[in-house]
Coordinates of C-alpha atoms in Angstrom, one line a residue:
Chain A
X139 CA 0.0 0.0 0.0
X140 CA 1.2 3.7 0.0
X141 CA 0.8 4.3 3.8
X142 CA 1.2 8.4 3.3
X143 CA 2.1 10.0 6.4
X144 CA 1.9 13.9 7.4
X145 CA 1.8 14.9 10.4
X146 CA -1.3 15.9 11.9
X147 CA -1.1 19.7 13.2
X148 CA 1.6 22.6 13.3
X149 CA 1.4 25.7 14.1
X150 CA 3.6 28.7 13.3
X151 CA 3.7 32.5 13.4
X152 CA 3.0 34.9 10.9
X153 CA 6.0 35.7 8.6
X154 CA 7.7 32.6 9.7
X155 CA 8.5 29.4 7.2
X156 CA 6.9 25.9 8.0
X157 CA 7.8 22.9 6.8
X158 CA 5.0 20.0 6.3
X159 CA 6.9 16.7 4.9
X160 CA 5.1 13.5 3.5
X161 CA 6.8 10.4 3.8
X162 CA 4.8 7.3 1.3
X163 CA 5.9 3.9 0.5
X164 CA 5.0 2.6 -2.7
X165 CA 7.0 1.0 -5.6
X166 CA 5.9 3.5 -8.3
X167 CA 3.7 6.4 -9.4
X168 CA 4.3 9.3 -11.4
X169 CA 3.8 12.2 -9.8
X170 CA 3.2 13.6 -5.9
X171 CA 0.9 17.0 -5.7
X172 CA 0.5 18.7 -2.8
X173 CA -3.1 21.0 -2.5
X174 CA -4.3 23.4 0.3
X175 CA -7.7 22.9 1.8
X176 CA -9.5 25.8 3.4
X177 CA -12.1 24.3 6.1
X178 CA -15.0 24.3 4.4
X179 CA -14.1 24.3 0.7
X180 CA -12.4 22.1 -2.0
X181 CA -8.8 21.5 -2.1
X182 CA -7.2 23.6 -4.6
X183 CA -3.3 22.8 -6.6
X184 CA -0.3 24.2 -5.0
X185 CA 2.3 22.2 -6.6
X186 CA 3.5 19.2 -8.6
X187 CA 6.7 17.0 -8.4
X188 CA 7.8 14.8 -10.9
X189 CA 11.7 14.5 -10.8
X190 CA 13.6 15.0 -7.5
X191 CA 14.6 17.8 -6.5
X192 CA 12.6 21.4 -5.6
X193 CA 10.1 23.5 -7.1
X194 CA 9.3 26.4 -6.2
X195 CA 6.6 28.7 -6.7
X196 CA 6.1 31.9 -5.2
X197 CA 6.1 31.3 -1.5
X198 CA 5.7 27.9 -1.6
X199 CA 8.2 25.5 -2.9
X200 CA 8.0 21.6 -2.6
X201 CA 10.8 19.1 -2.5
X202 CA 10.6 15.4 -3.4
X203 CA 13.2 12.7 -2.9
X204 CA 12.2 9.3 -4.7
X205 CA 14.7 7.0 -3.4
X206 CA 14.0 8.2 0.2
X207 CA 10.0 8.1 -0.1
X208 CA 10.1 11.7 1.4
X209 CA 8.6 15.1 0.4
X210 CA 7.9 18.2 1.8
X211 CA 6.1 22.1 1.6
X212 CA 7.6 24.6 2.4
X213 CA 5.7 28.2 3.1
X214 CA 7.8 30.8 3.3
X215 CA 6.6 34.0 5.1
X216 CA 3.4 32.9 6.6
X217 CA 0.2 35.1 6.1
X218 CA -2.8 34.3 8.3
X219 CA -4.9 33.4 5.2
X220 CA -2.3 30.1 5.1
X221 CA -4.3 28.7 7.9
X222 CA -5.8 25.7 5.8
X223 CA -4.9 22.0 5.5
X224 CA -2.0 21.0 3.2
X225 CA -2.6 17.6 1.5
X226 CA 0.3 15.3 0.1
X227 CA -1.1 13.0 -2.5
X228 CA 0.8 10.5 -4.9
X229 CA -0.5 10.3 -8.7
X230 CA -1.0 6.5 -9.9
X231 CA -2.8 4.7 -12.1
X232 CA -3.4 5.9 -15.9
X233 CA -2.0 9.2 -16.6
X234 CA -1.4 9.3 -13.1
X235 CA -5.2 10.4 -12.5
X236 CA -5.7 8.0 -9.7
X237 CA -4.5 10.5 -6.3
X238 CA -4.4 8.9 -3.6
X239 CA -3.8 11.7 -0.5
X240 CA -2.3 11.6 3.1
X241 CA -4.0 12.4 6.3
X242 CA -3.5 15.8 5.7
X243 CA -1.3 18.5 8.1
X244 CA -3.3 21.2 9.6
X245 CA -1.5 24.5 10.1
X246 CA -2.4 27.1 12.1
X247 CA -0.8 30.5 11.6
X248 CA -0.5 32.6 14.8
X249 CA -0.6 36.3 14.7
Chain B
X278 CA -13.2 29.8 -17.6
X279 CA -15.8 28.6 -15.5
X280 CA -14.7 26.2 -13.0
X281 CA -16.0 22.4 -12.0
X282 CA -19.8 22.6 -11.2
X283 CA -21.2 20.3 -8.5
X284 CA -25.0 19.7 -8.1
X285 CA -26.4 19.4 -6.2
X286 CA -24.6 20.9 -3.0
X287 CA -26.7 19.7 -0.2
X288 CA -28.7 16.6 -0.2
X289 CA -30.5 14.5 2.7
X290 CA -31.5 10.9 2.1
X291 CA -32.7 7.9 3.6
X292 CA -30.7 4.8 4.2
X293 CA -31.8 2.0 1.5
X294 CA -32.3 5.0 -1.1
X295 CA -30.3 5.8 -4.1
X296 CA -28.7 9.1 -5.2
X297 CA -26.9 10.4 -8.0
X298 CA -24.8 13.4 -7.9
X299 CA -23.5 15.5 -11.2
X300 CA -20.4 17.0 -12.2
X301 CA -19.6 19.5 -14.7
X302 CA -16.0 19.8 -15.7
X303 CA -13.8 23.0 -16.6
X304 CA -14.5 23.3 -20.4
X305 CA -11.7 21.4 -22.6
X306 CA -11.4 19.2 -20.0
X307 CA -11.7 15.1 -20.7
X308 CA -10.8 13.9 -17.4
X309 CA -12.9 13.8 -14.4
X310 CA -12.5 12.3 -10.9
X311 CA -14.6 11.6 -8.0
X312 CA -13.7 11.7 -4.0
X313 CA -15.3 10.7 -1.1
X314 CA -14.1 13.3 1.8
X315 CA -14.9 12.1 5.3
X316 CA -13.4 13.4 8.7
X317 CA -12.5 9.4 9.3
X318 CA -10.9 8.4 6.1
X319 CA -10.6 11.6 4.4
X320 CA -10.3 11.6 1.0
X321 CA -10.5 8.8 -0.7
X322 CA -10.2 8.1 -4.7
X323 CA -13.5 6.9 -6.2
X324 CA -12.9 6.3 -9.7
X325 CA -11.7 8.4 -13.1
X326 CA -13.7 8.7 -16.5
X327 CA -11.8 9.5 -19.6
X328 CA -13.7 9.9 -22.8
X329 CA -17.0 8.7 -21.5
X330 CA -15.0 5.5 -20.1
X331 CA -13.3 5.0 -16.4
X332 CA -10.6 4.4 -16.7
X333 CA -9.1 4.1 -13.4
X334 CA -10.8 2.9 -9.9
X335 CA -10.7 2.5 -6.1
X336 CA -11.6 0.4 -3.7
X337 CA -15.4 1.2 -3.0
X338 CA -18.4 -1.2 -3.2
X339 CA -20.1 -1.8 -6.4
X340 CA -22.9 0.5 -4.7
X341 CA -20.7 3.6 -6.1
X342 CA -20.8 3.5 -10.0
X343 CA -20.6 6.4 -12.3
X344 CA -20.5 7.5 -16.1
X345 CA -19.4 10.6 -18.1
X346 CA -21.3 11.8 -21.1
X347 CA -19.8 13.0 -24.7
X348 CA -19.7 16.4 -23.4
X349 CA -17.4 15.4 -20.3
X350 CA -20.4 16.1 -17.9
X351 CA -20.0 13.1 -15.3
X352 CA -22.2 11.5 -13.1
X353 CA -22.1 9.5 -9.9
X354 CA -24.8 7.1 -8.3
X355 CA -24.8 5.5 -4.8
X356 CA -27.4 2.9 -4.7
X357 CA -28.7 1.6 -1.2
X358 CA -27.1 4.0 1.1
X359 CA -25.7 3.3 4.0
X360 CA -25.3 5.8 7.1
X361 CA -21.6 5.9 6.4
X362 CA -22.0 7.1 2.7
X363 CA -23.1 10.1 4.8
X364 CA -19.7 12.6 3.3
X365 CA -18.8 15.6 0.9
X366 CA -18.2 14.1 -2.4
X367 CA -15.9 16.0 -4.6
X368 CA -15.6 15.8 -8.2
X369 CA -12.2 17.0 -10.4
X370 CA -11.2 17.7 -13.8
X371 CA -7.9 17.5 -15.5
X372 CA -6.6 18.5 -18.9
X373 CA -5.1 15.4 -20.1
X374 CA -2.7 17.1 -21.9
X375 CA -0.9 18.1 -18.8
X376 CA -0.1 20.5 -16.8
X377 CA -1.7 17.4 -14.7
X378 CA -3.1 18.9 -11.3
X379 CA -6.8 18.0 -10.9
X380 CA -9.6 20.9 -10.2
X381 CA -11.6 20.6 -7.4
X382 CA -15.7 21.5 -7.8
X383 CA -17.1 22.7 -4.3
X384 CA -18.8 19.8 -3.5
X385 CA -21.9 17.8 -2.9
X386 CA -22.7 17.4 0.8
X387 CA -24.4 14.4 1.0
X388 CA -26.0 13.1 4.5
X389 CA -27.8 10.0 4.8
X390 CA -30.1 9.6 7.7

């Protein structure tokens, strides 16, 4: 199975930089995504790893090591408004349509 | 362009009923996805129609079938609920073409009583 693992809550200060990783086992998918979920609302796309290495975009950047079954999201300079959960989720299947998602980590920016 | 449309948003059934739910994808879109969101389990992968066929499943009951029309409009149908089917049901649409991340619609909040 892919047994995805996030921890369950953090919670940082405004302007700070929090780190949520994801650790999976699995032999093989294609890509890992990592969405934001506002209580209440749908997930929405915040990034997309295929290779190793980082991507970053804007404030957030995400990092993904294959061989070590690990990725993580990074949010740089917290804003209040990045109060939300932050779902790691492995692509599989055909096209790599089939997500299947973490836990989820809760973060709770503090003023 | 408009995004992934979800109706309805709120429903209440009884257990033994049947219900479907309908999802409009992002136009240009072929690929659509449904999820089962529960606090429990959270979300879970239903199953994934490509050009009217699916094309890639989970691990739910035969209860939960679905189909996708010519225009990419997509359906989903729980027969016999069950109090547990009681969750927010999220559909998602992808351009196959890539980039590959999935749009999330807002949800049909299903609770069955």
């Amino acid at each position: 199975g892919q047994n995805i693992d996030q921890p369950t809550e953090m919670t940082a200060t405004e302007g700070a930089i929090v780190q949520i990783n994801c650790t999976y086992q699995t032999s093989g998918f294609n890509g890992l995504f990592w969405y934001q979920q506002h209580a209440g609302e749908a997930p929405t796309f915040l990034s997309y790893n295929v290779l190793d290495g980082l991507e970053e975009k804007g404030r957030f950047s995400s990092f993904l090591s294959r061989s070590k079954g690990y990725s993580y999201l990074l949010l740089k300079e917290l804003q209040m408004k990045d109060s939300a959960s932050y779902l790691c989720a492995l692509g599989e299947g055909a096209a790599g349509n089939k997500l299947t998602f973490g836990g989820g980590t809760r973060v709770l920016v503090k003023p | 362009k408009a995004g992934v449309t979800q109706t309805p948003r709120y429903l209440i059934k009884t257990r033994g009923q049947q219900v479907t739910l309908s999802c409009s994808p992002i136009s240009g879109h072929r690929s659509v996805s449904w999820y089962q969101q529960t606090p429990g389990q959270g979300l879970q992968f239903l199953f994934e129609y490509f050009s009217e066929t699916q094309r890639n499943k989970g691990n739910f009951p035969g209860r939960f079938s679905g189909r996708q029309f010519s225009n990419s409009r997509s359906e989903m149908n729980v027969s016999t609920l069950e109090l547990g089917d009681s969750a927010l049901y999220l559909c998602a649409s992808t351009d196959d073409r890539g980039p590959y991340e999935q749009y999330f619609g807002p949800g049909t909040r299903l609770t069955v009583t």
